[in-house]
Short mmCIF file of C-alpha atoms in Angstrom, two decimals:
data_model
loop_
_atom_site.label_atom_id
_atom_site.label_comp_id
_atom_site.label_asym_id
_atom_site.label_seq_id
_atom_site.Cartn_x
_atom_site.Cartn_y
_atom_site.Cartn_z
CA UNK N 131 199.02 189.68 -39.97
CA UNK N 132 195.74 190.71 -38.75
CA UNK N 133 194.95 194.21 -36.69
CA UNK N 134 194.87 191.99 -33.46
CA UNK N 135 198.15 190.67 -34.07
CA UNK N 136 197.65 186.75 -34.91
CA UNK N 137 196.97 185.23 -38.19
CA UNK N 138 193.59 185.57 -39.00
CA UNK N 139 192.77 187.92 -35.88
CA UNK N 140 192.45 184.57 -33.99
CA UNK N 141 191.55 185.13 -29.84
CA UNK N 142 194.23 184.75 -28.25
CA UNK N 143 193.25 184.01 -24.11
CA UNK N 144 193.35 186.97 -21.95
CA UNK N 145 193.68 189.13 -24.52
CA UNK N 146 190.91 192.10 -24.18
CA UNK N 147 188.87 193.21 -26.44
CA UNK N 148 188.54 196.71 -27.57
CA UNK N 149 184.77 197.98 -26.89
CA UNK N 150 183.39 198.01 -30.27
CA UNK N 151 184.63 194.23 -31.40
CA UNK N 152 181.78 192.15 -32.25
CA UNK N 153 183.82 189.00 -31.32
CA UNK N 154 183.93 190.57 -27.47
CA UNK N 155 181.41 188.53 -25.26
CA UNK N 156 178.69 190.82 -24.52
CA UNK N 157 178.33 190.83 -20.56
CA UNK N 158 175.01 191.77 -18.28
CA UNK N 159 175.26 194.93 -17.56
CA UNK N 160 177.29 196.14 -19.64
CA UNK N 161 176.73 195.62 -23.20
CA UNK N 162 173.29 195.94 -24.40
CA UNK N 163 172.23 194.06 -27.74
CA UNK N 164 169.63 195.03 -30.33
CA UNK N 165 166.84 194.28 -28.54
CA UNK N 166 167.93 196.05 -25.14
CA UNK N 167 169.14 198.76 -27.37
CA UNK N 168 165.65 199.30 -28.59
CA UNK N 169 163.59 199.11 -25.52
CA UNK N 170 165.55 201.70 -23.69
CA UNK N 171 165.82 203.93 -26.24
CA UNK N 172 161.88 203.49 -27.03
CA UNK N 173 161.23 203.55 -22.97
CA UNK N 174 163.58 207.04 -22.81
CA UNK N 175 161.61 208.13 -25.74
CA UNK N 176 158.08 207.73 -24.17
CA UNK N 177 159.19 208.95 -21.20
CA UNK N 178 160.33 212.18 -22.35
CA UNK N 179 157.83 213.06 -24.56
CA UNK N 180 155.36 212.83 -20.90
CA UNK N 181 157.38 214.65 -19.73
CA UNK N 182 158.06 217.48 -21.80
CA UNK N 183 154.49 217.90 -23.68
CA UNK N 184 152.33 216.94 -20.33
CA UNK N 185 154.77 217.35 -17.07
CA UNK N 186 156.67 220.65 -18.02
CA UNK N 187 154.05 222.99 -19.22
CA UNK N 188 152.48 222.57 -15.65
CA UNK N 189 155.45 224.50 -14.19
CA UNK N 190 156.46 228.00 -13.88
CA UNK N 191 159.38 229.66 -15.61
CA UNK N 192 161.68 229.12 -11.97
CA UNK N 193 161.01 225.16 -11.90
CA UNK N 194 161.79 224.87 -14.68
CA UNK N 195 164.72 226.54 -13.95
CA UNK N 196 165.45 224.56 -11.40
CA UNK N 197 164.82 221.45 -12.87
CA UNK N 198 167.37 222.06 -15.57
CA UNK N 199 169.75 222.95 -12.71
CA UNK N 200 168.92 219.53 -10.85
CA UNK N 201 169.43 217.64 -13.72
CA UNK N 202 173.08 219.16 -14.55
CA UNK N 203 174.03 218.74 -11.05
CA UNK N 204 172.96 214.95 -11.43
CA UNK N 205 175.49 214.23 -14.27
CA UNK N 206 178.00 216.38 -12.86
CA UNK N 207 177.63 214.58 -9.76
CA UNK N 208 177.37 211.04 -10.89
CA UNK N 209 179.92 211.71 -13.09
CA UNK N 210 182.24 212.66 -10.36
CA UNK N 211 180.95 209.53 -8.08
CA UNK N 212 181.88 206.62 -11.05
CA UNK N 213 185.56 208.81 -11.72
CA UNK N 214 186.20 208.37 -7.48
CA UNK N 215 184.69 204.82 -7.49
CA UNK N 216 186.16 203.95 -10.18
CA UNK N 217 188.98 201.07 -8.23
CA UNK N 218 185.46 200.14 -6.91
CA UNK N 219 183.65 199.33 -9.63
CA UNK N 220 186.12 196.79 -11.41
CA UNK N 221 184.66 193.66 -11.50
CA UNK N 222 186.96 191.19 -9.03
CA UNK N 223 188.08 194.25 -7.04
CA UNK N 224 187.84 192.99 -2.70
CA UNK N 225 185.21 195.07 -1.55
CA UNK N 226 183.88 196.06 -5.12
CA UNK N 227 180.66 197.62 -6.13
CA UNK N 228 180.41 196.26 -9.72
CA UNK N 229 177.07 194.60 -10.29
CA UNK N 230 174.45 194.61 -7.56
CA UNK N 231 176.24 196.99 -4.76
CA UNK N 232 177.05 199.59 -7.45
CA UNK N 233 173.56 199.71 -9.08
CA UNK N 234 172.31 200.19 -5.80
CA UNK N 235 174.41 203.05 -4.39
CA UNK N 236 173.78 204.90 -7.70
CA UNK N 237 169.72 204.41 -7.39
CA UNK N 238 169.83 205.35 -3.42
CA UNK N 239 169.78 209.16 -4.23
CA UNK N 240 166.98 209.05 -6.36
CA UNK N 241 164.22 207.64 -3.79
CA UNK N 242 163.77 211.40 -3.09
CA UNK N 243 161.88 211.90 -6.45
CA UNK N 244 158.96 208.71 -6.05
CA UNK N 245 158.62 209.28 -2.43
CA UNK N 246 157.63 212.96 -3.14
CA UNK N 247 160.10 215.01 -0.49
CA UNK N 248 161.31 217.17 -3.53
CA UNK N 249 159.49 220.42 -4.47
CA UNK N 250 158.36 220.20 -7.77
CA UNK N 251 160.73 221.88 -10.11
CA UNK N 252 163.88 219.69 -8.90
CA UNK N 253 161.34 216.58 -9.14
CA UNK N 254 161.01 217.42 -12.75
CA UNK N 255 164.62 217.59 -13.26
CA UNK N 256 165.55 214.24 -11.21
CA UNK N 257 162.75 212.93 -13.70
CA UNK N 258 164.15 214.46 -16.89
CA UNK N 259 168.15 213.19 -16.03
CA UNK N 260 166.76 210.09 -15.14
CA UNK N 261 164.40 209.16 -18.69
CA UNK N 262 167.47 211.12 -20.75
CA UNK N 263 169.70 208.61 -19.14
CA UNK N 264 167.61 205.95 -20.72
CA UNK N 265 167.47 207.58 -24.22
CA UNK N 266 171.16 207.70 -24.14
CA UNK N 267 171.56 204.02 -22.41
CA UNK N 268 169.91 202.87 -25.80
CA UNK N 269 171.86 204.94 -28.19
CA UNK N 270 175.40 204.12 -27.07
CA UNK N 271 174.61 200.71 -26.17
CA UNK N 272 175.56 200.82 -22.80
CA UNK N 273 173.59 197.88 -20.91
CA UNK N 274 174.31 198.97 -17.03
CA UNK N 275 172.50 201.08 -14.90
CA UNK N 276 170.48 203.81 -17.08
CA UNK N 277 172.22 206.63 -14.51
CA UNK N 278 175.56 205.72 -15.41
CA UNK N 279 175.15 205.77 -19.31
CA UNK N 280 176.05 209.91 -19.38
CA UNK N 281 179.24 209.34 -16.86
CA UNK N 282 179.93 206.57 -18.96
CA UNK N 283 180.24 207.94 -22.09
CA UNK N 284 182.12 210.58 -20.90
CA UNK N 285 184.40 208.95 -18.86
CA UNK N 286 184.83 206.45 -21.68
CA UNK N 287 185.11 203.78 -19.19
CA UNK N 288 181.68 201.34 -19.12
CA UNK N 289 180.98 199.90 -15.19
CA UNK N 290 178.99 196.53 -14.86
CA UNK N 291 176.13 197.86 -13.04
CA UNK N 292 172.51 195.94 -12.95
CA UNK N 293 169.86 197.71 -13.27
CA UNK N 294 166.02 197.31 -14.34
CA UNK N 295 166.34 197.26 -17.91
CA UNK N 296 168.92 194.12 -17.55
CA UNK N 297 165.59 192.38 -17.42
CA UNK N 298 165.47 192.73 -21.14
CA UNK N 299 168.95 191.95 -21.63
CA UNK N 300 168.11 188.56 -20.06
CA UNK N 301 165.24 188.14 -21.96
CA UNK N 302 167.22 188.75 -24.81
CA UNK N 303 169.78 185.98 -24.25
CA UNK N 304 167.32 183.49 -24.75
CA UNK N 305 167.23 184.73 -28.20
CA UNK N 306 171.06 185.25 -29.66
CA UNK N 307 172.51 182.03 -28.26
CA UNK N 308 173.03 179.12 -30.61
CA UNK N 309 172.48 176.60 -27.96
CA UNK N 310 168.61 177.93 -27.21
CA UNK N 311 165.89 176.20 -28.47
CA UNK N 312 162.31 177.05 -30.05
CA UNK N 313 161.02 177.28 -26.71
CA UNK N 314 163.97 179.31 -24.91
CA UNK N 315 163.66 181.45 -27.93
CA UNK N 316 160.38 181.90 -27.45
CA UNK N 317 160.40 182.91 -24.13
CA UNK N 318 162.54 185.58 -25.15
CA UNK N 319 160.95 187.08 -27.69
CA UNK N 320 157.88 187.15 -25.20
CA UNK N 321 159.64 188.16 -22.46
CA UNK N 322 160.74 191.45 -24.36
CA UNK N 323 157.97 192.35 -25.42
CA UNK N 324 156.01 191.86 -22.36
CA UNK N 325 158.46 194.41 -20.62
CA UNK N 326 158.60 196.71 -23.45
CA UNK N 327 154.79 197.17 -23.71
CA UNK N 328 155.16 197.80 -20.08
CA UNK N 329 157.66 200.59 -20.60
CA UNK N 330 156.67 202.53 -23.11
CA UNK N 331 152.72 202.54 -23.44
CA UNK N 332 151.88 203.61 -20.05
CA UNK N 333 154.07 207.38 -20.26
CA UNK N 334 152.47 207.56 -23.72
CA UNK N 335 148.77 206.78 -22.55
CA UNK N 336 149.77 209.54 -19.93
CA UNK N 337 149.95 212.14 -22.78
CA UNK N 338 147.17 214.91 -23.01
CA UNK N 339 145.18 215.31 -25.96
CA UNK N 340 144.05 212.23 -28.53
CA UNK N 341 147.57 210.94 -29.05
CA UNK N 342 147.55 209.72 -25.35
CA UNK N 343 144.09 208.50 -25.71
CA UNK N 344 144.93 206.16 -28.33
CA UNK N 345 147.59 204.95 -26.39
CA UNK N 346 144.95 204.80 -23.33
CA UNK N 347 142.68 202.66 -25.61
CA UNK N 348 145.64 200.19 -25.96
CA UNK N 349 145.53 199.62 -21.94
CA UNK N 350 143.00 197.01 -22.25
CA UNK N 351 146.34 194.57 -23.82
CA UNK N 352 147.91 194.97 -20.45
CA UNK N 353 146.77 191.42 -19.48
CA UNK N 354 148.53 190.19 -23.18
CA UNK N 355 151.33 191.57 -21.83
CA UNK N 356 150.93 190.02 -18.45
CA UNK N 357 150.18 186.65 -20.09
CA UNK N 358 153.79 187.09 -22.28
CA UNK N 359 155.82 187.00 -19.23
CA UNK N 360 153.98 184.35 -17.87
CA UNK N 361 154.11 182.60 -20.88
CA UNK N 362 157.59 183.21 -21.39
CA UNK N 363 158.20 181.80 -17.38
CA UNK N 364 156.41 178.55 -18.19
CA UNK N 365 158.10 177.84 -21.30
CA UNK N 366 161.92 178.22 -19.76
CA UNK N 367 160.42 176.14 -16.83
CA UNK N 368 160.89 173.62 -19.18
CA UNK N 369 163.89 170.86 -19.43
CA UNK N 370 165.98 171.91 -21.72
CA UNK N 371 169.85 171.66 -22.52
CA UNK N 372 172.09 174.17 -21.15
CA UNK N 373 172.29 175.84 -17.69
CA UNK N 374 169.56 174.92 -15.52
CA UNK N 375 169.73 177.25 -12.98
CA UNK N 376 170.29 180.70 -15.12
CA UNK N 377 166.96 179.10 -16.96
CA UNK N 378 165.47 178.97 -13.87
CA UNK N 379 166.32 181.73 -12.14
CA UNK N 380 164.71 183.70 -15.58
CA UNK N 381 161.86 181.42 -15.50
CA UNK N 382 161.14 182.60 -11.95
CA UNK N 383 162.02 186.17 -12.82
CA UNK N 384 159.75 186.68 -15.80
CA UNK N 385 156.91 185.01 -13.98
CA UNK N 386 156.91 187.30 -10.94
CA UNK N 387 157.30 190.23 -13.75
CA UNK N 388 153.65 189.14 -15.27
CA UNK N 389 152.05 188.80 -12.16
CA UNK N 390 153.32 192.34 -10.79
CA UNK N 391 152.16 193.83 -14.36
CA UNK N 392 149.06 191.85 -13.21
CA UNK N 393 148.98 194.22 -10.45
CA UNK N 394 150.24 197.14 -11.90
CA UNK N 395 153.97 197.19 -9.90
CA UNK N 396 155.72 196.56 -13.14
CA UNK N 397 157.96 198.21 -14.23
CA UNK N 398 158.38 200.69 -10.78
CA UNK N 399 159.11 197.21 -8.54
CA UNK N 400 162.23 196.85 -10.46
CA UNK N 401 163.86 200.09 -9.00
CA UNK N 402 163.66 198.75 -5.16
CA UNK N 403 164.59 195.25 -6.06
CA UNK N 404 167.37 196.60 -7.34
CA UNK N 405 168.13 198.27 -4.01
CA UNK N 406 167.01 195.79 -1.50
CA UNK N 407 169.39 193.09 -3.69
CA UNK N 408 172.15 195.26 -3.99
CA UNK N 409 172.72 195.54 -0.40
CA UNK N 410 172.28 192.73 0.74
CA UNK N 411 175.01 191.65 -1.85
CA UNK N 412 177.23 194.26 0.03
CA UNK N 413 176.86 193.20 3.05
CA UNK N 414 177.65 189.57 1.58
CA UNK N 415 180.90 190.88 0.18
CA UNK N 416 181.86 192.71 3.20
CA UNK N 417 181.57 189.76 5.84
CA UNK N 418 182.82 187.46 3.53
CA UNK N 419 186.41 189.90 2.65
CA UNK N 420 186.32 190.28 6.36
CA UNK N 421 186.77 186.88 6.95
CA UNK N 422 189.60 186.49 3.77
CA UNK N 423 191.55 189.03 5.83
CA UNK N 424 191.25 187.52 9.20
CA UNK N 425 192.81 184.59 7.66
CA UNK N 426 195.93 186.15 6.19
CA UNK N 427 198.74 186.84 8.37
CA UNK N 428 199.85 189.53 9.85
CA UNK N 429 202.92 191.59 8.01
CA UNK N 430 206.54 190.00 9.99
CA UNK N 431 204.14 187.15 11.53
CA UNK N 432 204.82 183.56 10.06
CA UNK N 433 201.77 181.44 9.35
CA UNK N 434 202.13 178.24 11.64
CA UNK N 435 203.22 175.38 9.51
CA UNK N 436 201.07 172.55 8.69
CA UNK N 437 202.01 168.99 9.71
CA UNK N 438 200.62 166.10 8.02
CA UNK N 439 199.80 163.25 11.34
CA UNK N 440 197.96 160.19 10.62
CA UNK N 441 194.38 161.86 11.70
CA UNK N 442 194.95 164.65 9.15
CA UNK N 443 195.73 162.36 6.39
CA UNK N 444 192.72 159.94 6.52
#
């Protein structure tokens, strides 16, 4: 008898599986594969090392103080939030945050930081729990929102939140499933690497002293990245078997990624899509459970009866 309980450790349906079994269906975000693994950890990476060799040594002893103190109030306090949503945030809950309305409650707070109301040493520290968040996103594996990776591991409980870096993880589907093709696989592999190189050369080109110039000098690529994405857009544009309308919905995705790297919107865009998408999937849920309830009777009140007639039954 197998550790699951059936011969052979054979599924048995609606059984769940325990975190770390490879047989468990790896779900957007949630579960982050290889590839997402890699990205974040190398996007955290880059970020930090901005940060702490370029960013930091620009502020005095007491903002730096400060920041430290900002960023331990974030994961004290986001930590808190995901323990008292926690009913919230199960996916099928009436009213529930998981996926799009939880990624964008979480993100909300942290508009202070780009819109520049925050003094300067808590701005470092938003910064700093934010880009950690990402390190650790890539080292536990955790494929949600990068703010709820340190909550997450703590609480041992993983939320399905979306966030940016689920672009990846999309990319990366194209890749793992058996059904894909050359060109779906393709895409994927472009797709990924398109948004990595958008991730993590940019912080590092921002670093003082030669090592950021030789990242600077790798700039010029940014339209080989650009082209990727589009690339990548075209090629799951194509008829192909499977789902069309998850292939299209990436198709259109990656192709509006390489024009706003075109631009230079990529990857900060992500964060207020995120957002805007979010609520308007709240308010979605809301009207729609509003209208579940006014349908269910009232507690002692008897639904009236429904009688068949010859007009109902044509």
């Amino acid at each position: 008898m197998s550790p699951a309980g059936t011969p052979g450790g054979a599924f048995v349906p609606g059984r769940t599986r325990a975190p770390g079994d490879p047989r468990r269906a790896p779900v957007l975000g949630r579960d982050a594969g290889p590839a997402g693994r890699a990205v974040r950890a190398a996007a955290g990476g880059a970020a930090l090392t901005h940060l702490l060799t370029t960013k930091a040594p620009d502020h005095s002893g007491g903002e730096i103080l400060a920041a430290t103190g900002t960023a331990l109030v974030l994961a004290v306090g986001y930590t808190g939030l995901l323990a008292l949503l926690r009913p919230l945030l199960t996916r099928g809950a009436p009213h529930g945050l998981s996926g799009w309305p939880g990624g964008a409650l979480l993100l909300l707070p942290i508009l202070l930081y780009p819109i520049g109301v925050l003094p300067d040493g808590p701005a470092l520290g938003v910064a700093l729990y934010v880009e950690f968040s990402v390190l650790l996103a890539g080292a536990t594996g955790y494929g949600g929102l990068e703010l709820a990776a340190l909550p997450a591991l703590l609480l041992g409980r993983r939320p399905v939140l979306y966030g940016p870096f689920n672009a990846v993880d999309l990319a990366e589907r194209g890749m793992r499933g058996r059904r894909h093709g050359t060109p779906e696989r393709t895409a994927g592999a472009l797709a990924t690497a398109g948004l990595a190189w958008f991730w993590v050369v940019p912080p590092l080109a921002a670093v003082r002293g030669g090592f950021g110039d030789a990242f600077d000098a790798l700039t010029v690529l940014d339209p080989a990245a650009c082209g990727a994405l589009l690339i990548a857009g075209v090629l799951l544009a194509l008829p192909a078997p499977g789902p069309a309308r998850l292939r299209r919905l990436r198709a259109g995705a990656f192709a509006l990624l390489g024009l706003g790297g075109a631009v230079g919107a990529v990857p900060d865009v992500l964060w207020p899509a995120i957002i805007l998408t979010g609520l308007v999937i709240a308010a979605v849920r809301l009207a729609s459970g509003g209208r579940r309830e006014a349908r269910v009777p009232a507690p002692g009140v008897r639904a009236r009866p429904h009688v068949e007639t010859s007009s109902t039954t044509r």
